[in-house]
Amino acid sequence: HSLTMAKRDFSEISDTCSWESPDYEPWFPVSEKSNPLTRDIDKASPNHIVRLLAACDAQMFQTDTGTIYQRLFSDSVVRTMLEVARTVEQILRDPEDSLIVLSGCGTSGRLAFLIASRFNRSLRDRQQTTVYSYIIAGGDRALLTSQEASEDDPKLGILTLEKLCEGKRHVLFIGISCGLSAPFVAGQLDFCLKHPDIYTPVLVGFNPVTQAREETMPGYSLTFREVVQRMEEQRGQRAFIINPAVGPEAISGSSRMKGGSATKILLESVLAAAHTAAFTNTHVTRRVLLDMMRGYERVYSVTYSHSDQIATLLQTAGLSLQCGGRVCYLSWGSLGLVGLIDASECIPTFGADYEDIRGFTSGGYQDMDNIEGDLTSLGSQFCVAHEDFVSLVLPTLSDRDTVLLLYTCHDDVGEVEKMAHRVREKTSNLHSLYHGLEGDSAADSIALLCSSVLNITWPSSSTVHMQWELSSKLVLNAVSTGSHVLKGKIYRNHMVDLQVTNSKLYHRAIHILQKLSDVSLTQCEEALLKAIYNVEQLPEDITSAGVTTHTLTASRRKRVVPLALVCLLIGCSLSEAESRLESHPVVRDAVEACLTSSQHLTSSPGDQTSTNQ
Ligand code: F1P
């Protein structure tokens, strides 16, 4: 029922210019293309934003349309998933000296952690040896903050993998890079190919192999694409590539959204199918795998059948951000990590302050089970327990702030209610997201304290926890993305004020500048470098330096892309661009004001299409 409802609801949003056409932004891989559906998301109402996000997410489950792109349910993809699941199954049957490593950068590393922890917990519950481990570029602090520079280092990837796997006889290495782009992961995959006696590499990403990144990697002789080509030569035996296309992100390049969701769907389906087989003494079948994937498709539909409530949340969060307030996610149990992850991604994605959207989880680090343990001593940003919320945020909480409770029927509802009362003393802007099972009823006492309630009911199943996580991820992604759209952080469907902290983001910034200013890539790169180094002329030592030097410098500067854009649009100096940006603190307004005045400058006096500001 809900599936048809979701399909009907979003049918008005249709894609007149398909991203699958070979002529559509051919210079970009799918993961970096702009989604034709969301071209005007920056001007949409909260309700419409949710509908647009739902339509984009629906692309994850679209079937093969006969183009060059294979999709989640394509035969070739399911077949490879099945092969990987069988390898996992073998390891589960004979776990001695074996390891399954999930590795990635940024969101991909966070999901590696989330998935590895979940399946280790499931092994522990069965009194089995744990076999999973994770690697995130930049170490555990990257679980909560952006450490994107390590992403560019293939040798660091290799060293970390070697150290983790010391003494192992068999390692199944799952490298996740949504864009088939992270050098950290490419180095690890290449290392695995060179040691086939121990390592079997699996690559998970969402571009065709022909769109893997071609740029040279610092201190390495191969490109990501060349590593993938070598994997292809071994494909199906000693190397596996799972790379369906899921369509461009709603906000261009924001792979934390569909990229992250599809990673979760793919890998959890593979691992859950392997666990079922190993512990029921059967073999992994295509049916079990497909059932899992269809289950996730239902999660998508059920979640977005609550679009109106999601829109309410997004609107209230947007209002908080607009008036300098904060948004806090207070989660219990397994939803804790999902909240922490979504909140922490706002810093690199939207240039947000860590206090803008912040997550807290009931058990703090005790529940997280991360390799490096309690990270609280690293600073306030790493204080993630409910106690921290009570001491750091609660005292100054007001109606300007939004608080969202996230819990399920498996959590201690009494605890949730206690917290709801404490928050309610400070703000009436309290909301809840609750996942329950068919047959049980949500706690009315909590609902009475909240100004909006989103209750989702699920049929009972052994994998329902993972479904709750995905559902919560979709809701929170919509809330954090939508509220930043409402704050004016997005222009069309581009995040213009991105942090240029690694080479992928450096190149993305140049392409955004090119798209919006319509001048050559070379001119855009020059403008970007001037903004990064804060110079009006580029000396030889800057132009001859490498991208790593540029991104290191950029990480200490603010608003470099908007600055470069204003310079390009108006042809002005950096200092003039600075003052123009100061008078338009909202990036979208600044861009629009410049576009209007540049149109005015270039149009003939009688041109009626130019708008005078
Ligand atoms: C990894 C990643 C993203 C992050 C940002 C920089 O991307 O860290 O998670 O949001 O875009 O890159 P990928 O290797 O999964 O493509």
XYZ file of C-alpha atoms and ligand atoms in Angstrom, residues 105-108 110 148 151 176-182 253 255-256 349 502 504-505 508, ligand 1:
38
model
C 36.842 8.152 3.551
C 34.337 10.618 4.989
C 30.804 9.241 4.860
C 32.022 6.009 3.296
C 31.556 6.260 8.714
C 39.472 14.955 4.339
C 41.690 10.910 1.736
C 34.113 2.033 -0.496
C 34.470 5.125 -2.653
C 31.156 6.410 -3.987
C 32.878 8.410 -6.723
C 35.496 5.719 -7.499
C 37.803 8.518 -6.596
C 39.484 8.376 -3.166
C 28.332 15.640 -5.389
C 27.541 11.467 -1.782
C 26.588 11.286 1.888
C 29.115 19.773 3.436
C 40.928 17.697 -0.786
C 38.140 15.962 -5.340
C 36.605 19.045 -3.743
C 34.495 20.191 -7.935
C 34.439 10.370 0.242
C 34.223 11.781 0.816
C 32.751 12.061 1.051
C 32.580 13.475 1.579
C 33.252 14.504 0.647
C 34.665 14.124 0.378
O 33.887 10.243 -1.005
O 34.922 11.895 2.028
O 32.196 11.159 1.940
O 31.214 13.791 1.706
O 32.550 14.575 -0.584
O 34.760 12.757 -0.067
P 33.928 8.864 -1.802
O 35.337 8.352 -1.762
O 32.981 7.934 -1.107
O 33.478 9.189 -3.181
